[in-house]
């Protein structure tokens, strides 16, 4: 399969806790992005990390990239109920190919 | 500034019927895309348009056609719908060329059921 894979498939935490989601991919990439999708809505871009970067921050988001392991992680600190959504990684491999993972469903309990 | 808009939001078709999904963006983006999203799978690219007047096949183009009507609009047509085309369809656009793998802006989606 050429799809990226997120782990876990679903995650339930309490408000205030940190949420960590992982993504693995199969081929070399130029960059990797994370998107959020609220129920019944389109995807919203969160952050992009290039293949020569190892870590990137944006507000409460921290993304790491390990190209040797072909994996990335997304950490959301101090989660809020409004963070409840599905999170997708998208690995750009060149040309027109951006490979989206199947997503992690995050539920943050108030 | 509405971003990316799609119509309709929901549609039910019978096998063999045809329909066109409409997409428009008001961000002056050159690149536009059509994806489908199926349960347990990531988005898969159906067709894309790198610029006005050009269209190219993505990963899963069979059973679909597209038209880049102008810079704003990119439509997806199902000529003879099949149950396997039951899915949620997303249109997206990007400022950067598709070959840079940059940020994409997504519409709200069309939920299509083919019976």
Short mmCIF file of C-alpha atoms in Angstrom, two decimals:
data_model
loop_
_atom_site.label_atom_id
_atom_site.label_comp_id
_atom_site.label_asym_id
_atom_site.label_seq_id
_atom_site.Cartn_x
_atom_site.Cartn_y
_atom_site.Cartn_z
CA UNK A 1 0.00 0.00 0.00
CA UNK A 2 1.24 3.49 -0.74
CA UNK A 3 -0.81 5.07 2.02
CA UNK A 4 0.73 6.71 5.05
CA UNK A 5 -0.28 5.19 8.33
CA UNK A 6 -1.25 6.95 11.52
CA UNK A 7 -1.04 5.47 14.96
CA UNK A 8 -3.16 5.24 17.00
CA UNK A 9 -6.36 5.07 14.96
CA UNK A 10 -8.25 6.65 17.84
CA UNK A 11 -7.22 8.47 21.01
CA UNK A 12 -9.32 9.65 23.94
CA UNK A 13 -7.84 11.98 26.57
CA UNK A 14 -8.89 14.47 29.20
CA UNK A 15 -8.77 18.20 28.64
CA UNK A 16 -5.37 19.54 29.66
CA UNK A 17 -3.48 16.37 28.75
CA UNK A 18 -1.05 16.09 25.85
CA UNK A 19 -1.98 14.14 22.71
CA UNK A 20 0.63 12.42 20.57
CA UNK A 21 -0.08 11.00 17.13
CA UNK A 22 2.37 9.16 14.94
CA UNK A 23 2.66 8.79 11.19
CA UNK A 24 4.77 6.37 9.16
CA UNK A 25 5.33 6.43 5.43
CA UNK A 26 7.02 4.15 2.94
CA UNK A 27 9.04 6.25 0.48
CA UNK A 28 11.39 9.23 0.53
CA UNK A 29 9.63 12.54 1.02
CA UNK A 30 10.20 16.22 0.26
CA UNK A 31 7.99 17.41 3.07
CA UNK A 32 5.31 16.19 5.44
CA UNK A 33 2.22 18.06 6.50
CA UNK A 34 -0.40 17.63 9.18
CA UNK A 35 -4.05 18.49 8.68
CA UNK A 36 -7.06 18.59 10.98
CA UNK A 37 -10.59 17.62 9.96
CA UNK A 38 -13.58 18.44 12.10
CA UNK A 39 -16.59 16.17 11.66
CA UNK A 40 -18.34 16.82 8.36
CA UNK A 41 -15.87 19.47 7.26
CA UNK A 42 -12.89 19.80 4.95
CA UNK A 43 -9.26 19.44 6.00
CA UNK A 44 -7.44 22.40 7.50
CA UNK A 45 -3.67 22.72 7.19
CA UNK A 46 -1.81 22.79 10.52
CA UNK A 47 1.90 22.63 9.85
CA UNK A 48 4.49 21.64 7.24
CA UNK A 49 7.91 20.20 8.00
CA UNK A 50 10.54 19.82 5.29
CA UNK A 51 12.71 16.74 4.89
CA UNK A 52 15.80 18.60 6.14
CA UNK A 53 14.04 19.72 9.35
CA UNK A 54 13.78 17.62 12.49
CA UNK A 55 11.35 19.59 14.62
CA UNK A 56 8.90 22.41 14.18
CA UNK A 57 6.58 24.29 16.51
CA UNK A 58 3.40 26.24 15.98
CA UNK A 59 1.51 27.39 19.06
CA UNK A 60 0.54 24.25 21.00
CA UNK A 61 1.66 21.99 18.15
CA UNK A 62 5.02 20.31 17.94
CA UNK A 63 5.95 18.15 14.95
CA UNK A 64 9.01 15.95 14.66
CA UNK A 65 10.33 14.18 11.61
CA UNK A 66 12.73 11.24 11.50
CA UNK A 67 13.53 10.50 7.87
CA UNK A 68 15.75 7.54 8.80
CA UNK A 69 12.72 5.84 10.38
CA UNK A 70 10.30 7.30 7.86
CA UNK A 71 8.11 8.60 10.66
CA UNK A 72 6.67 11.80 12.09
CA UNK A 73 4.83 12.68 15.24
CA UNK A 74 2.38 15.43 16.11
CA UNK A 75 2.14 16.55 19.73
CA UNK A 76 -0.72 18.74 20.88
CA UNK A 77 0.00 20.14 24.33
CA UNK A 78 -2.63 21.10 26.90
CA UNK A 79 -5.47 19.71 24.80
CA UNK A 80 -8.85 21.42 24.71
CA UNK A 81 -12.29 20.06 23.88
CA UNK A 82 -12.10 22.10 20.66
CA UNK A 83 -9.14 19.96 19.55
CA UNK A 84 -11.54 17.04 19.08
CA UNK A 85 -11.12 16.14 15.39
CA UNK A 86 -9.38 13.74 13.04
CA UNK A 87 -5.73 14.43 12.28
CA UNK A 88 -4.06 13.38 9.05
CA UNK A 89 -0.46 13.32 7.94
CA UNK A 90 0.28 13.98 4.28
CA UNK A 91 3.64 12.99 2.86
CA UNK A 92 4.74 14.82 -0.30
CA UNK A 93 6.88 12.48 -2.38
CA UNK A 94 7.35 14.56 -5.51
CA UNK A 95 5.46 15.32 -8.72
CA UNK A 96 1.77 15.43 -7.91
CA UNK A 97 1.94 12.81 -5.17
CA UNK A 98 0.87 13.79 -1.69
CA UNK A 99 0.02 10.61 0.20
CA UNK A 100 -2.53 11.07 2.98
CA UNK A 101 -2.78 8.72 5.92
CA UNK A 102 -6.06 7.25 7.17
CA UNK A 103 -6.06 9.59 10.17
CA UNK A 104 -6.15 9.53 13.97
CA UNK A 105 -9.46 10.37 15.62
CA UNK A 106 -8.81 12.45 18.73
CA UNK A 107 -11.49 12.92 21.37
CA UNK A 108 -10.78 15.39 24.15
CA UNK A 109 -13.13 15.09 27.11
CA UNK A 110 -14.04 18.26 28.97
CA UNK B 1 -13.52 35.60 1.08
CA UNK B 2 -15.30 32.21 1.02
CA UNK B 3 -12.21 30.10 0.28
CA UNK B 4 -13.15 26.87 -1.50
CA UNK B 5 -16.84 26.17 -2.03
CA UNK B 6 -18.47 22.97 -3.28
CA UNK B 7 -21.94 22.10 -4.45
CA UNK B 8 -23.95 20.08 -3.72
CA UNK B 9 -23.29 19.07 -0.09
CA UNK B 10 -25.16 15.78 -0.43
CA UNK B 11 -26.29 13.72 -3.41
CA UNK B 12 -27.89 10.33 -3.92
CA UNK B 13 -27.66 8.76 -7.38
CA UNK B 14 -28.84 5.54 -8.88
CA UNK B 15 -26.34 3.32 -10.67
CA UNK B 16 -25.80 4.60 -14.20
CA UNK B 17 -26.88 8.19 -13.54
CA UNK B 18 -24.53 11.07 -14.20
CA UNK B 19 -23.78 14.20 -12.27
CA UNK B 20 -21.30 17.05 -11.98
CA UNK B 21 -19.75 18.24 -8.74
CA UNK B 22 -18.94 21.92 -8.75
CA UNK B 23 -15.99 23.61 -7.06
CA UNK B 24 -14.91 27.24 -6.95
CA UNK B 25 -12.14 29.10 -5.15
CA UNK B 26 -11.73 32.83 -4.66
CA UNK B 27 -8.07 32.86 -3.57
CA UNK B 28 -6.64 33.26 -7.08
CA UNK B 29 -4.87 29.90 -6.80
CA UNK B 30 -3.45 28.28 -9.90
CA UNK B 31 -3.62 24.66 -8.75
CA UNK B 32 -6.82 22.79 -7.99
CA UNK B 33 -7.53 19.18 -7.01
CA UNK B 34 -10.27 16.61 -6.59
CA UNK B 35 -9.95 13.94 -3.90
CA UNK B 36 -12.13 11.18 -2.61
CA UNK B 37 -12.21 10.07 1.02
CA UNK B 38 -13.32 6.58 1.93
CA UNK B 39 -13.69 5.13 5.45
CA UNK B 40 -10.40 3.87 6.88
CA UNK B 41 -8.38 5.33 4.01
CA UNK B 42 -6.59 8.56 3.39
CA UNK B 43 -7.60 11.01 0.71
CA UNK B 44 -6.84 9.81 -2.80
CA UNK B 45 -6.24 12.18 -5.67
CA UNK B 46 -8.63 11.75 -8.60
CA UNK B 47 -7.56 14.57 -10.92
CA UNK B 48 -5.68 17.80 -10.62
CA UNK B 49 -5.22 20.99 -12.58
CA UNK B 50 -1.88 22.71 -12.31
CA UNK B 51 -3.16 25.81 -14.07
CA UNK B 52 -6.09 27.11 -16.05
CA UNK B 53 -6.48 25.06 -19.20
CA UNK B 54 -4.62 21.98 -17.98
CA UNK B 55 -5.83 18.83 -16.24
CA UNK B 56 -4.06 15.59 -15.35
CA UNK B 57 -4.92 12.23 -13.87
CA UNK B 58 -4.17 11.46 -10.26
CA UNK B 59 -4.13 8.09 -8.54
CA UNK B 60 -7.76 7.01 -9.11
CA UNK B 61 -9.12 8.72 -12.26
CA UNK B 62 -11.19 5.87 -13.70
CA UNK B 63 -14.87 6.70 -13.99
CA UNK B 64 -14.35 10.45 -13.68
CA UNK B 65 -13.78 13.44 -15.92
CA UNK B 66 -12.90 17.00 -15.02
CA UNK B 67 -13.10 20.48 -16.50
CA UNK B 68 -11.09 23.50 -15.49
CA UNK B 69 -13.65 26.05 -16.61
CA UNK B 70 -11.54 29.07 -15.66
CA UNK B 71 -9.06 29.94 -12.93
CA UNK B 72 -11.76 29.85 -10.25
CA UNK B 73 -13.75 26.75 -11.16
CA UNK B 74 -12.90 23.06 -11.40
CA UNK B 75 -15.70 20.55 -11.89
CA UNK B 76 -15.77 16.76 -11.51
CA UNK B 77 -18.13 14.66 -13.59
CA UNK B 78 -19.33 11.13 -13.07
CA UNK B 79 -20.65 9.93 -16.42
CA UNK B 80 -22.18 6.64 -15.23
CA UNK B 81 -22.19 6.36 -11.46
CA UNK B 82 -21.33 3.06 -9.79
CA UNK B 83 -21.74 1.98 -6.14
CA UNK B 84 -17.92 1.94 -5.84
CA UNK B 85 -18.03 5.72 -6.30
CA UNK B 86 -19.94 6.17 -3.05
CA UNK B 87 -17.59 8.45 -1.13
CA UNK B 88 -16.99 11.92 0.18
CA UNK B 89 -15.46 14.16 -2.47
CA UNK B 90 -13.23 17.09 -1.62
CA UNK B 91 -12.05 19.88 -3.84
CA UNK B 92 -8.85 21.70 -2.86
CA UNK B 93 -6.63 24.45 -4.18
CA UNK B 94 -3.11 25.66 -3.54
CA UNK B 95 -1.17 28.84 -4.11
CA UNK B 96 2.09 27.04 -4.71
CA UNK B 97 2.43 24.76 -7.74
CA UNK B 98 1.46 21.14 -7.20
CA UNK B 99 5.09 20.16 -7.71
CA UNK B 100 6.11 21.88 -4.47
CA UNK B 101 3.75 19.89 -2.27
CA UNK B 102 2.60 22.98 -0.44
CA UNK B 103 -0.38 23.76 1.74
CA UNK B 104 -3.75 22.91 0.27
CA UNK B 105 -7.06 24.57 1.08
CA UNK B 106 -10.05 22.27 1.16
CA UNK B 107 -13.73 22.72 0.52
CA UNK B 108 -16.37 21.29 2.87
CA UNK B 109 -16.95 18.17 0.77
CA UNK B 110 -19.77 16.48 -1.12
CA UNK B 111 -21.18 13.28 0.33
CA UNK B 112 -22.24 11.07 -2.59
CA UNK B 113 -24.16 7.84 -2.29
CA UNK B 114 -24.72 5.62 -5.32
CA UNK B 115 -27.39 2.96 -4.93
#
